[in-house]
Short mmCIF file of C-alpha atoms in Angstrom, two decimals:
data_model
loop_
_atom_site.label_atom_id
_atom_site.label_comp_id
_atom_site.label_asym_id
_atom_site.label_seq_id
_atom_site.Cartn_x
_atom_site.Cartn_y
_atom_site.Cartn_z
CA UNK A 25 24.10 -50.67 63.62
CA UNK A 26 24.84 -46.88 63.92
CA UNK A 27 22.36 -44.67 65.14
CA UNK A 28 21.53 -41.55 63.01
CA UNK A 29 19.61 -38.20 62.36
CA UNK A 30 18.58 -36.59 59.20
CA UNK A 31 17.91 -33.45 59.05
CA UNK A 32 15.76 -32.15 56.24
CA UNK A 33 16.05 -28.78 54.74
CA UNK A 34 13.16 -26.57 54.17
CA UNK A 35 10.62 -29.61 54.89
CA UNK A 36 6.90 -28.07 55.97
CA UNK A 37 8.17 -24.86 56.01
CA UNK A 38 5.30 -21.77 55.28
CA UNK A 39 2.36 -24.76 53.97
CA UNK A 40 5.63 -25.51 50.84
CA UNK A 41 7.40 -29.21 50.67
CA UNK A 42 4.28 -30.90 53.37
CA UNK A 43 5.22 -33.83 54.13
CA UNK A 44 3.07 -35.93 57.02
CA UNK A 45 5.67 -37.14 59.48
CA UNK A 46 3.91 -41.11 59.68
CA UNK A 47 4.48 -41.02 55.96
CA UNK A 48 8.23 -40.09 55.87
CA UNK A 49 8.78 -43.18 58.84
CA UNK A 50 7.18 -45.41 56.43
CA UNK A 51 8.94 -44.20 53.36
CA UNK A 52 12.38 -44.80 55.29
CA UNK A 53 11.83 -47.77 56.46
CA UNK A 54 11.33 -49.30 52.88
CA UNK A 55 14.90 -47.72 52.43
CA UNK A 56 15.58 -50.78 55.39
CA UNK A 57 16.14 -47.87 58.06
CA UNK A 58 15.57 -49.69 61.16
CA UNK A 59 13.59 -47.84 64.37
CA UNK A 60 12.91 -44.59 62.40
CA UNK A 61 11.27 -41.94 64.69
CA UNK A 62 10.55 -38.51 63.83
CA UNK A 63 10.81 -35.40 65.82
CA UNK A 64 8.16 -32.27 65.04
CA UNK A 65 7.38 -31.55 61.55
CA UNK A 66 10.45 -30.21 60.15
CA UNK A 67 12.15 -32.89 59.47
CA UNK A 68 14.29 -34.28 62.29
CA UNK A 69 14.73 -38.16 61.90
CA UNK A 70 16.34 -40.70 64.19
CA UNK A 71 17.23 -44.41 63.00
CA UNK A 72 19.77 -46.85 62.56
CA UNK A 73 21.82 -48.11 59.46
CA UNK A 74 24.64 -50.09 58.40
CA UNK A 75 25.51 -47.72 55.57
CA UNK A 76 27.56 -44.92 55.39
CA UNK A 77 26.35 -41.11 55.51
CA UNK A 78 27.33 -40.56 52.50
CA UNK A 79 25.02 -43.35 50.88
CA UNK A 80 22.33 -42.76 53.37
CA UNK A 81 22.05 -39.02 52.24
CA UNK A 82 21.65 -39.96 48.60
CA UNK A 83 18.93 -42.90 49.15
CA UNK A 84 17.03 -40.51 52.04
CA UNK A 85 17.20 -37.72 48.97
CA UNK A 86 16.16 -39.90 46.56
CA UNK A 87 13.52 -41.71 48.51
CA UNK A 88 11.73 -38.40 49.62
CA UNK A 89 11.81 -36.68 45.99
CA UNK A 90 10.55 -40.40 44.70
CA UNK A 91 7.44 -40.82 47.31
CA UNK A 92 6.68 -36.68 48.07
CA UNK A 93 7.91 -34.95 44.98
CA UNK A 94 9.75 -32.79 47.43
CA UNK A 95 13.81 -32.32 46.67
CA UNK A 96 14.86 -31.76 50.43
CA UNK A 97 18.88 -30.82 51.37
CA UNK A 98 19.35 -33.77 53.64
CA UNK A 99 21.71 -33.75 56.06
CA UNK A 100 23.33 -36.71 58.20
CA UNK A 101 25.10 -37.05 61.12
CA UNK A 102 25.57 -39.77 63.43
CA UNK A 103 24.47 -40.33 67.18
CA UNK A 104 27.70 -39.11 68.47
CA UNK A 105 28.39 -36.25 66.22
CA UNK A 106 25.16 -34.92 67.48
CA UNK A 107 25.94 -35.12 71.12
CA UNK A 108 29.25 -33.72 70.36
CA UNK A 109 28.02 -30.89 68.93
CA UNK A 110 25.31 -30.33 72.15
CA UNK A 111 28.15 -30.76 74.41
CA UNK A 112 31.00 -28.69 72.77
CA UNK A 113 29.10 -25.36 72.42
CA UNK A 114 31.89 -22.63 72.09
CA UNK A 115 29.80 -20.20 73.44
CA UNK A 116 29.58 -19.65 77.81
CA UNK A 117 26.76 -20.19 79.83
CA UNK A 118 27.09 -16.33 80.21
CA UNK A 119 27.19 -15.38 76.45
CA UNK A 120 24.06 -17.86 76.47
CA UNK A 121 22.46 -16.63 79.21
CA UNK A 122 22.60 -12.85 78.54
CA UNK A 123 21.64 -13.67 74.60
CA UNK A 124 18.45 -15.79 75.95
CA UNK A 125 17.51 -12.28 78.09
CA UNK A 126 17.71 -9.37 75.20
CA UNK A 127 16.37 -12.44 72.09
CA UNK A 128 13.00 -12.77 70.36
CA UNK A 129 12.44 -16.14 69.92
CA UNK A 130 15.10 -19.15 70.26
CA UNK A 131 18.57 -17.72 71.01
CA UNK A 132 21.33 -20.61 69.93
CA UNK A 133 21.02 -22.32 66.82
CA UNK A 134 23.33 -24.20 64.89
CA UNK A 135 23.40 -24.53 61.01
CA UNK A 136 24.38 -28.27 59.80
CA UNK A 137 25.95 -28.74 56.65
CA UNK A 138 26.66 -31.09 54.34
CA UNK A 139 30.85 -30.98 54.16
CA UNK A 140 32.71 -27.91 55.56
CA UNK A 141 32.89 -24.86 53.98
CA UNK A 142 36.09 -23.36 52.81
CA UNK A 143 38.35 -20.75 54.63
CA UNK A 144 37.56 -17.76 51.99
CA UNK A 145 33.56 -18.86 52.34
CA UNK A 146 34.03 -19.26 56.16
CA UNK A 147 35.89 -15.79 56.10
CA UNK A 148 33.10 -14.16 54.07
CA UNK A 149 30.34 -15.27 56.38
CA UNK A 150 32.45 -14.36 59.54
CA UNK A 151 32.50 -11.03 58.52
CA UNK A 152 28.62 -10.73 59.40
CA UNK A 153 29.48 -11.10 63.06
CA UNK A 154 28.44 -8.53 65.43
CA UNK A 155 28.45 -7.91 68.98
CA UNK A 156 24.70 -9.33 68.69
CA UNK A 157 24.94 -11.53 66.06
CA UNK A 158 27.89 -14.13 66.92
CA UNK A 159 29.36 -17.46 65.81
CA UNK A 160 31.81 -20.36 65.51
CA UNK A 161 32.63 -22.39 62.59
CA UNK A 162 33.23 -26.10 63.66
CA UNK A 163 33.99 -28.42 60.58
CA UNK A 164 30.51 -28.84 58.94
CA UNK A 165 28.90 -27.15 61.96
CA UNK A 166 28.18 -23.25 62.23
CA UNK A 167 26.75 -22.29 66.16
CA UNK A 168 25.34 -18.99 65.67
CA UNK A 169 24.24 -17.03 68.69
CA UNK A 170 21.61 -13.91 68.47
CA UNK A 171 21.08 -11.43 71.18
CA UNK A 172 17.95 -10.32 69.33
CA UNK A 173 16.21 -12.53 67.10
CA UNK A 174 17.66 -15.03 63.84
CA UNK A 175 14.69 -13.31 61.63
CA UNK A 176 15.97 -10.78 59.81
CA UNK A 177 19.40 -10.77 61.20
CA UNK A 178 22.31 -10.15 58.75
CA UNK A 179 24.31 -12.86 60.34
CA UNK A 180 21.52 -15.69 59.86
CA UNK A 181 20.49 -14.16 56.05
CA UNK A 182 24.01 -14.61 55.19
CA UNK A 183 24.42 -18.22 55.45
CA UNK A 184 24.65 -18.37 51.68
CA UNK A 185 28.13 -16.79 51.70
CA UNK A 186 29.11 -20.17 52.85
CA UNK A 187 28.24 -22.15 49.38
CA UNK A 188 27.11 -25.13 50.92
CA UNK A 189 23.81 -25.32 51.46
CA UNK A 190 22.32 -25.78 54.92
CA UNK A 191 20.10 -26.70 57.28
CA UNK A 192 19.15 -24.72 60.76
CA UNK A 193 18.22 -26.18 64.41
CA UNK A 194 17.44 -24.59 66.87
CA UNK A 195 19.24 -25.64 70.51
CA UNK A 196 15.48 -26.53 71.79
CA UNK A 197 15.91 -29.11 69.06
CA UNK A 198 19.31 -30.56 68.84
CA UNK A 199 18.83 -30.98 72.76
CA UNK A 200 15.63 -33.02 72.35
CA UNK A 201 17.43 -34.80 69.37
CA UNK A 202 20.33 -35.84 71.98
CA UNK A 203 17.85 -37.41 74.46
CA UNK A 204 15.88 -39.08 71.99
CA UNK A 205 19.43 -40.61 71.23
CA UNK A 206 19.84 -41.16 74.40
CA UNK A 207 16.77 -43.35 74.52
CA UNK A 208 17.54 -45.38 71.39
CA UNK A 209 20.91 -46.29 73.23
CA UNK A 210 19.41 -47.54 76.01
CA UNK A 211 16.68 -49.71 73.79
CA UNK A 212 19.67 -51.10 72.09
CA UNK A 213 21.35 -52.20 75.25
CA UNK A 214 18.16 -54.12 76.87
#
């Protein structure tokens, strides 16, 4: 079995789209998700499935607007893509470290997408860079690095320019997201 996250878009965001995180596991697991955990409320989910992404994403989006009445942007990757992306950050520990000094708030984030956006899209968004608003477009994966704050920055408000829609972590999360990976690996060795 593969081990997965889902990543929900816009999912107990400003009291719209509640949905209690014991709920969701339970929901999922009638999908036949095997060792679903959640992480916080927005919508971070770890378990493991024979099926593709692809089908998983469908089900998980069906199965949510089914049991909550909420239609939630899901996004999947798998155990390794997630990793990858924690341990390929294009940006130094300098650019990180200087960021994390000047910024409001959470620093790195990366947006997750669906499928990769296309070079004119890509090009569009790119154009929002700044000296304090910077990122890297990485197949389906956008790292976006602020110097001040994401709120209100041109760079973050601009993700639409893509098409695709998306869903943002912050690196707080998609670091806690690789160790709670790293747990399920090791329960799946014993």
């Amino acid at each position: 079995m593969t081990i997965y996250i889902a990543l929900l878009r816009g999912i107990n965001v400003g009291g719209h789209n509640k949905i209690i995180m014991a709920e969701l596991r339970n929901s999922l697991e009638q999908l036949g998700l095997q060792n679903v955990k959640t992480y916080i409320q927005s919508g971070n989910i770890l378990f493991e499935s024979d099926e593709t992404e692809e089908l998983l994403q469908t089900k998980i989006h069906e199965k949510i607007k089914e049991d909550f009445g909420v239609s939630s942007v899901v996004i999947i990757r798998t155990a390794e893509k997630i990793q990858q992306i924690v341990s390929q950050s294009p940006f130094s520990d300098q650019e990180i470290s200087e960021a994390e000094s000047s910024c409001k708030g959470e620093c790195l984030h990366v947006a997750l997408l669906p499928t990769a956006p296309s070079k004119a899209n890509s090009d569009k968004f790119l154009s929002f860079v700044n000296e304090k608003e910077l990122s890297v477009i990485n197949g389906r994966d956008v790292y976006l690095l602020f110097y001040d704050s994401i709120r209100n920055s041109k760079l973050g408000n601009n993700l639409k320019k893509l098409e695709i829609p998306a869903t943002v972590r912050n690196w707080k999360t998609l670091m806690k997201l690789s160790s709670m990976i790293e747990e399920a690996k090791r329960m799946k060795s014993k």
